[in-house]
mmCIF file of C-alpha atoms in Angstrom:
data_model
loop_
_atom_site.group_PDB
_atom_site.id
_atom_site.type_symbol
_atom_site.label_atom_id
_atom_site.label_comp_id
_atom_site.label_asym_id
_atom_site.label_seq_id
_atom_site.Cartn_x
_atom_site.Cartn_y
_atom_site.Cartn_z
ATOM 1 C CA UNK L 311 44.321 76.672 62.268
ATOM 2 C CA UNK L 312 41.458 75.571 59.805
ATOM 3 C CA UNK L 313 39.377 78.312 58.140
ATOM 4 C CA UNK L 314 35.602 77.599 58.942
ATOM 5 C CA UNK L 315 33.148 77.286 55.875
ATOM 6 C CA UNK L 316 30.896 80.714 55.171
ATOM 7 C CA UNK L 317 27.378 80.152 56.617
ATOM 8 C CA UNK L 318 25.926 80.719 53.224
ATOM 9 C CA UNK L 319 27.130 77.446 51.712
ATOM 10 C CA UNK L 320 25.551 75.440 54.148
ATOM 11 C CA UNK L 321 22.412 77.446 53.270
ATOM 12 C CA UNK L 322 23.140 76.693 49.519
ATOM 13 C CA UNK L 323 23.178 73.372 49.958
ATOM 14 C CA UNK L 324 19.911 72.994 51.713
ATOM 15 C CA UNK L 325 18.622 74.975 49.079
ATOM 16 C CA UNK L 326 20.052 72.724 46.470
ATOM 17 C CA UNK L 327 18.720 69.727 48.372
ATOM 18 C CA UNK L 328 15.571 70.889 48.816
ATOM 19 C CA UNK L 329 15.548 71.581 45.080
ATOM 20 C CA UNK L 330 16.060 67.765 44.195
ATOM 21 C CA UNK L 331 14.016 66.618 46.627
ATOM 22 C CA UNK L 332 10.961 68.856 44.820
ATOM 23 C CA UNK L 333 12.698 68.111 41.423
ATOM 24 C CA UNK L 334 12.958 64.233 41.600
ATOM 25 C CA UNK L 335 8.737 65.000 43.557
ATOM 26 C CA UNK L 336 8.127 66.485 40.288
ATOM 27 C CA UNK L 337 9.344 63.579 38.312
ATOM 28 C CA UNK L 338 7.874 61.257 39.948
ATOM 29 C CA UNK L 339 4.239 62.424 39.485
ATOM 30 C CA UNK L 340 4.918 63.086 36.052
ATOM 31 C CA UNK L 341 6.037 59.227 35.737
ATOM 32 C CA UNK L 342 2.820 58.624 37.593
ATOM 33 C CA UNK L 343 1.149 60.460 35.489
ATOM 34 C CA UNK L 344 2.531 58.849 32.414
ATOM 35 C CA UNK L 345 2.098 55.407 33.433
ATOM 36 C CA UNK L 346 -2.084 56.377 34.681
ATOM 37 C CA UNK L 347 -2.302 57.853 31.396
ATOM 38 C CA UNK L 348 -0.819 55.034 29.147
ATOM 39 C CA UNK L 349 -2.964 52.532 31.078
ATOM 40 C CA UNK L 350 -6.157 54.045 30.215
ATOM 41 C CA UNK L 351 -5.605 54.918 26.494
ATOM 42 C CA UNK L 352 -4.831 50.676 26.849
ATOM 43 C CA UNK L 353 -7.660 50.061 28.693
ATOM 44 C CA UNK L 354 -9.729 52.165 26.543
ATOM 45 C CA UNK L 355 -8.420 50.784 23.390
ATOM 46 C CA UNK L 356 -9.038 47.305 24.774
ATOM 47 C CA UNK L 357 -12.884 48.504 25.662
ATOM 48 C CA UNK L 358 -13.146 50.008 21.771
ATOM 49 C CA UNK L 359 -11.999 46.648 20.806
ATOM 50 C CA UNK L 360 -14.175 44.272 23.015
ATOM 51 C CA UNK L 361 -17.208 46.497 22.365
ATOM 52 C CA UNK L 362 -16.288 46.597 18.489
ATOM 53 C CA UNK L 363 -16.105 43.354 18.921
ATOM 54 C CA UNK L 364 -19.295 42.736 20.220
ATOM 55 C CA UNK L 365 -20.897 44.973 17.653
ATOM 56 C CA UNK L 366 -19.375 42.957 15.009
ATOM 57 C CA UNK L 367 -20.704 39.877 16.510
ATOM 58 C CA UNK L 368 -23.851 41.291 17.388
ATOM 59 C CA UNK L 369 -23.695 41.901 13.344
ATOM 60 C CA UNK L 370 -23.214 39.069 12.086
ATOM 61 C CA UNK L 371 -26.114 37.173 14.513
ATOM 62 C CA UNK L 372 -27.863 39.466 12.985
ATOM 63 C CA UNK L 373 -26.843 38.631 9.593
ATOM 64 C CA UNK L 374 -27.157 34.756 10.592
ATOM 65 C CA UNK L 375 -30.482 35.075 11.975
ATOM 66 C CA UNK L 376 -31.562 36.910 8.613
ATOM 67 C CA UNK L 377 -29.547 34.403 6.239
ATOM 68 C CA UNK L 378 -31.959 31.894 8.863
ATOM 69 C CA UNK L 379 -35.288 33.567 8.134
ATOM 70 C CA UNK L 380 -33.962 33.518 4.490
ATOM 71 C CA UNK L 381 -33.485 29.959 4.406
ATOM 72 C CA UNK L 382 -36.396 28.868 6.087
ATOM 73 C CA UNK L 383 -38.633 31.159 3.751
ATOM 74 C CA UNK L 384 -36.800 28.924 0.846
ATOM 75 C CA UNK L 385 -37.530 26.247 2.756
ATOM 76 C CA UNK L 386 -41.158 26.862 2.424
ATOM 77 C CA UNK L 387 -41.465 27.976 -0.583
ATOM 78 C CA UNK L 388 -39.727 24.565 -1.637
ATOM 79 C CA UNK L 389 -42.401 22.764 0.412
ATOM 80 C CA UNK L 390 -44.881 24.601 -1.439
ATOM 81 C CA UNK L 391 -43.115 23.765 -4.338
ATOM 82 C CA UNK L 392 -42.933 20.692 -4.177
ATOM 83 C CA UNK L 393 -46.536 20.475 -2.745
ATOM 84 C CA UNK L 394 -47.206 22.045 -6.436
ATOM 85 C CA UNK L 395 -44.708 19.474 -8.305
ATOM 86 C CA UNK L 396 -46.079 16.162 -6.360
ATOM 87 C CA UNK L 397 -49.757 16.924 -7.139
ATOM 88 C CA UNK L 398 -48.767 17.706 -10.941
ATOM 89 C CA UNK L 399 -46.789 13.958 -10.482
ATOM 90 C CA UNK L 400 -49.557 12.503 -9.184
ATOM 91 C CA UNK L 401 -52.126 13.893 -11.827
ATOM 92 C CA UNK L 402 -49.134 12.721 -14.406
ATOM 93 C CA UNK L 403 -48.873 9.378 -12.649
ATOM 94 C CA UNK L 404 -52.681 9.442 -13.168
ATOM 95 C CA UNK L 405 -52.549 9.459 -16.527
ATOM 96 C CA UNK L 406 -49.677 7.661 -17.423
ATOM 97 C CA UNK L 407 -51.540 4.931 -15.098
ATOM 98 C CA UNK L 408 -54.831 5.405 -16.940
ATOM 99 C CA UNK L 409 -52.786 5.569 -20.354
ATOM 100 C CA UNK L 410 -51.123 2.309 -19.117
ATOM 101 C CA UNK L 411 -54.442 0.662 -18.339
ATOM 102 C CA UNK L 412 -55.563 1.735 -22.149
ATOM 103 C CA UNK L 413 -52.736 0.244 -23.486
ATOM 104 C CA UNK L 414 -53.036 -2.724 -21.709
ATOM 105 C CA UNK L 415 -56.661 -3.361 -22.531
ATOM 106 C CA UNK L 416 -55.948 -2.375 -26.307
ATOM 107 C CA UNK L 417 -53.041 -5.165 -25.945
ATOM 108 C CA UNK L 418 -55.707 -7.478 -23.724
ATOM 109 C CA UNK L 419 -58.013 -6.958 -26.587
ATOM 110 C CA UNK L 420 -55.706 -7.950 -29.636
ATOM 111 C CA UNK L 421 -54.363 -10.775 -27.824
ATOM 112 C CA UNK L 422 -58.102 -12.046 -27.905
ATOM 113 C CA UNK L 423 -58.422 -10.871 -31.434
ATOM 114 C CA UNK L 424 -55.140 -12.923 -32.266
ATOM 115 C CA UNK L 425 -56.433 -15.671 -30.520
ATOM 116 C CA UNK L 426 -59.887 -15.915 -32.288
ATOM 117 C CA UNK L 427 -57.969 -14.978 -35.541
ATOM 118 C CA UNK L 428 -55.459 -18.627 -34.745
ATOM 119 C CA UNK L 429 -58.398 -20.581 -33.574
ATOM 120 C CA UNK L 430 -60.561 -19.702 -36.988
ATOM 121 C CA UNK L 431 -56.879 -20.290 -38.284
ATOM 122 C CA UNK L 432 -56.716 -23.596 -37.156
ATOM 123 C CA UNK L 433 -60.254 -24.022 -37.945
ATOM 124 C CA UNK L 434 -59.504 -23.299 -41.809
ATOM 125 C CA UNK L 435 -56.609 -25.597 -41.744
ATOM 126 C CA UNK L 436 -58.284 -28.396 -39.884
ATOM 127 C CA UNK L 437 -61.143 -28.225 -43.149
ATOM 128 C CA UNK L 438 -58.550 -29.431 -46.171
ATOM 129 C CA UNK L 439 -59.106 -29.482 -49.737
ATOM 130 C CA UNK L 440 -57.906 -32.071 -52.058
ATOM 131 C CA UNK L 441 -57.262 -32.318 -55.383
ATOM 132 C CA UNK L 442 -56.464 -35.527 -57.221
ATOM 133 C CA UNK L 443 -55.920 -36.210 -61.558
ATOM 134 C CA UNK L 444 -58.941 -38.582 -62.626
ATOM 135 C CA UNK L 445 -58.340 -41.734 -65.047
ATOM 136 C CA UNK L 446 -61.299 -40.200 -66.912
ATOM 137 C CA UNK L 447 -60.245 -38.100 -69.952
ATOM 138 C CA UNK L 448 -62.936 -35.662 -69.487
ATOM 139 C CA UNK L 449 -61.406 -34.743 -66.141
ATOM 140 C CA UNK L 450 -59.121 -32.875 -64.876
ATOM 141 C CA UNK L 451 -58.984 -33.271 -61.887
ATOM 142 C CA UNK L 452 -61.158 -34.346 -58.508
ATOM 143 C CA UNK L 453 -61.540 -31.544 -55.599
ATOM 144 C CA UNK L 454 -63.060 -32.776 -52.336
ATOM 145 C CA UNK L 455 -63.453 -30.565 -49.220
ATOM 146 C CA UNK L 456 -63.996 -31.401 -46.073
ATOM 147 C CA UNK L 457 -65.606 -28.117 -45.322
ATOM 148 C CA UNK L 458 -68.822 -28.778 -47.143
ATOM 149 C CA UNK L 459 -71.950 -28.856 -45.126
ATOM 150 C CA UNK L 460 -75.440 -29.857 -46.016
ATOM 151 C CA UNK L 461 -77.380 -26.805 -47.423
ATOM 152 C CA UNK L 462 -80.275 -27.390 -45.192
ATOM 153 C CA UNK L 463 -83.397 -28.343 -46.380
ATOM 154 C CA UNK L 464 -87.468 -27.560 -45.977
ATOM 155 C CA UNK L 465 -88.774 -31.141 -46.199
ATOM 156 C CA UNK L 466 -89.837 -32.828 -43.587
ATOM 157 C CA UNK L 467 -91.074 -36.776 -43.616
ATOM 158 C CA UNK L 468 -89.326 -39.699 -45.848
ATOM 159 C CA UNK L 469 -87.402 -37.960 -48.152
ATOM 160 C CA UNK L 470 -87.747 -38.932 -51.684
ATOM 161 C CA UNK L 471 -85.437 -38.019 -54.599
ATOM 162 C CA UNK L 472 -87.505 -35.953 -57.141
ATOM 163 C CA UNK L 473 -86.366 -34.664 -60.741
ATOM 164 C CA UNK L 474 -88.899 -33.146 -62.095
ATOM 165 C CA UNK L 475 -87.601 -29.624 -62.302
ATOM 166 C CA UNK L 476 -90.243 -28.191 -60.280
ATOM 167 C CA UNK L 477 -90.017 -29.523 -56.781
ATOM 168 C CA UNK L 478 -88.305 -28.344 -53.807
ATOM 169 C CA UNK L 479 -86.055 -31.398 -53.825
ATOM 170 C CA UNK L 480 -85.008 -30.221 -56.744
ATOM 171 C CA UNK L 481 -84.699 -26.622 -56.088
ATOM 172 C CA UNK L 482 -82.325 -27.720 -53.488
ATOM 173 C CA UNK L 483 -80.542 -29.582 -55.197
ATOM 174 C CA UNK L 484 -79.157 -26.811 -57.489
ATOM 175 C CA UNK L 485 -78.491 -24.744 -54.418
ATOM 176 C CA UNK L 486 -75.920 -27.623 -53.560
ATOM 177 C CA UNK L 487 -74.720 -27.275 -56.924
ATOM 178 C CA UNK L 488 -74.548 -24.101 -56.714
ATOM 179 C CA UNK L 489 -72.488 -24.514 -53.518
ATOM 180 C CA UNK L 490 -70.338 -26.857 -54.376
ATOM 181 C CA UNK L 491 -68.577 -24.667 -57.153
ATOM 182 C CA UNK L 492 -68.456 -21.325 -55.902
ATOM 183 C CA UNK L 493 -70.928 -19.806 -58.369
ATOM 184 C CA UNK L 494 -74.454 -18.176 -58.264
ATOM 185 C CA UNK L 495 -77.599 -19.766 -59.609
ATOM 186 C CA UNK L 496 -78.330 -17.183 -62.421
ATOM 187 C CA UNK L 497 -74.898 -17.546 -63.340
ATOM 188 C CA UNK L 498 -75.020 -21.108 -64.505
ATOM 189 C CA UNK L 499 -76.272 -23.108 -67.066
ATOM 190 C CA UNK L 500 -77.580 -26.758 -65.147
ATOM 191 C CA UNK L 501 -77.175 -29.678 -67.983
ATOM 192 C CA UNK L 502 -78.241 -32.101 -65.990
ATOM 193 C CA UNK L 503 -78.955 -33.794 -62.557
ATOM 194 C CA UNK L 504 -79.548 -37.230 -62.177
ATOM 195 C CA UNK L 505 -79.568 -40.373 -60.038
ATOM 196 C CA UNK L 506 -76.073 -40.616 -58.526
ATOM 197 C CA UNK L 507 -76.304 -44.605 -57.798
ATOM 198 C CA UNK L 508 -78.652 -44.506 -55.126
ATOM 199 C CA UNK L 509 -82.382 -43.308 -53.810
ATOM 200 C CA UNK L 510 -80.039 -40.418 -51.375
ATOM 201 C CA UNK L 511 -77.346 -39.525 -54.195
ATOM 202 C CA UNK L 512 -77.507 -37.501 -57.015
ATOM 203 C CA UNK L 513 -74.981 -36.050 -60.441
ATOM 204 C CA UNK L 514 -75.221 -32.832 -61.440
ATOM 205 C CA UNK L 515 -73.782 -31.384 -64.845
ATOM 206 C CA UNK L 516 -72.903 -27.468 -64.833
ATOM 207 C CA UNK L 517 -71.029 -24.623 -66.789
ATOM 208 C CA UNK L 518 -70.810 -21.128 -66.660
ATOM 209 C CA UNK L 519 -73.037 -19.307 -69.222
ATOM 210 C CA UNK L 520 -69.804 -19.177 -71.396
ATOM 211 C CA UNK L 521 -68.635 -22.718 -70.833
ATOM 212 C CA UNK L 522 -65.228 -21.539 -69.544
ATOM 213 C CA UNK L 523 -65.837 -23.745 -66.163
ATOM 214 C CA UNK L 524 -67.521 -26.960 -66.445
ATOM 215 C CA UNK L 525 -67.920 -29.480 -63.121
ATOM 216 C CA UNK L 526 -69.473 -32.252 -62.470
ATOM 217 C CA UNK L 527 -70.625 -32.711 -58.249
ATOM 218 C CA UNK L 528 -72.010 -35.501 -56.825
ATOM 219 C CA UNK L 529 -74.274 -34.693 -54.178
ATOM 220 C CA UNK L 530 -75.240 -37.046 -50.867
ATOM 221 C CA UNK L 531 -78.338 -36.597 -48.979
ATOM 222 C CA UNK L 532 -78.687 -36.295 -45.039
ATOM 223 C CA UNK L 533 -81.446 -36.938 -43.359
ATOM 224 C CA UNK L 534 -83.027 -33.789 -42.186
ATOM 225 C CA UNK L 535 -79.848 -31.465 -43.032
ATOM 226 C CA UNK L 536 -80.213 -31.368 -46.737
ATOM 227 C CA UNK L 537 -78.260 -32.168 -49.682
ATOM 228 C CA UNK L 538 -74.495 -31.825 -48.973
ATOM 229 C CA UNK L 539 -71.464 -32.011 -51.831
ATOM 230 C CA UNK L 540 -69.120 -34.769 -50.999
ATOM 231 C CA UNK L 541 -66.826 -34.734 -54.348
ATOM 232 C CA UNK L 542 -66.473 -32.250 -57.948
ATOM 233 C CA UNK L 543 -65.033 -33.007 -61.075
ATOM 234 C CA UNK L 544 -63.208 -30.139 -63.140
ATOM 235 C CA UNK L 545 -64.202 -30.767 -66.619
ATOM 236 C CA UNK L 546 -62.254 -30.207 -69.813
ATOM 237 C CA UNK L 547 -65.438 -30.549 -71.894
ATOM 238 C CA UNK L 548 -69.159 -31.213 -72.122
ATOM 239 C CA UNK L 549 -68.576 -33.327 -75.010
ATOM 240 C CA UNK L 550 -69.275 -36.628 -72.908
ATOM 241 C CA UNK L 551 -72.075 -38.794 -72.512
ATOM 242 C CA UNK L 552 -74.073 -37.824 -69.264
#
């Protein structure tokens, strides 16, 4: 015959599954808990990080926006700047211009300079000078130049060859002399002037006051210009019949 079971173990086990059932309750919520808890310190962490986030962004707009203002500010004052830097240019271009325009009248001007200096150049080399030896022992040698002009004259009417050594005719005469050799009046000693193989040609004889040049010019006359030298002897003496 089986022995029953005491009363009070059936109790105990109730008791002991009632315990569990509370116990394993208990753990549960606590898992609950754990979990609710973990997810916010995630989801707050994840908010600290979004809004630092933003901050930081919000920053550095901030910053951008300011290295903007910065830059534009440059920007202007570079405009001014340069404002400031193209006038000076321009007054600089000015004056290199107007310097420029100096220098090219100053080169205009001593082109035309050169110019007149060739033509009078060409001028002086288009009048020649000769000089030949002479057969005559007395010479040296006979200059002619093709530069000589008449001397002018005051006479008006037929002109008649004078030598008298009073008359204008033969005033003018020793200016042609005169002329003719390069020297002043009061400088020279006139030997003589004479008929030069025609009623319009005349001979004159001259020195220096100390000899040391001697010539001999023939003189031609034209008709209301004056008496004009048209060829000079260099002498080596006066000793000569003249």
């Amino acid at each position: 015959m089986t022995e029953r079971e005491p009363d009070f173990s059936r109790t105990a086990r109730k008791k002991r599954n009632r315990s569990s059932t509370i116990l394993n309750i208990l753990i549960g919520v606590v898992i609950v808990a754990i979990i609710i808890t973990a997810s916010t310190i995630f989801i707050g962490d994840n908010d600290d990080g979004q809004a630092g986030g933003k901050e930081a962004q919000t920053t550095d707009n901030n910053a951008k926006e300011m290295d903007d203002q910065s830059d534009f500010s440059s920007n202007d004052s570079t405009v001014e700047d340069d404002g400031e830097t193209n006038e000076d240019s321009a007054e600089a271009d000015d004056g290199n211009s107007s310097s420029d325009n100096a220098d090219a009248d100053e080169s205009a001007s001593s082109s035309d300079n050169e110019e007149t200096t060739d033509e009078a150049a060409g001028d002086d080399e288009s009048d020649t000078v000769t000089s030949t030896p002479s057969d005559e022992e007395f010479v040296t040698e006979t200059v002619v130049n093709s530069a000589w002009q008449p001397v002018g004259t005051t006479q008006t009417g037929e002109h008649v060859s004078k030598y008298d050594g009073e008359s204008v005719d033969w005033q003018e005469k020793k200016k042609a002399l005169a002329y003719a050799t390069g020297l002043s009046e009061d400088s020279m000693i006139f030997w003589k002037i004479k008929n030069g193989g025609g009623p319009q040609k005349s001979i004159g004889i001259v020195s220096t006051k100390d000899s040391s040049e001697k010539y001999r010019v023939h003189l031609e006359w034209i008709e209301g210009q004056g008496w004009k030298p048209v060829k000079m002897d260099k002498l080596s003496t006066l000793d000569f019949d003249y």
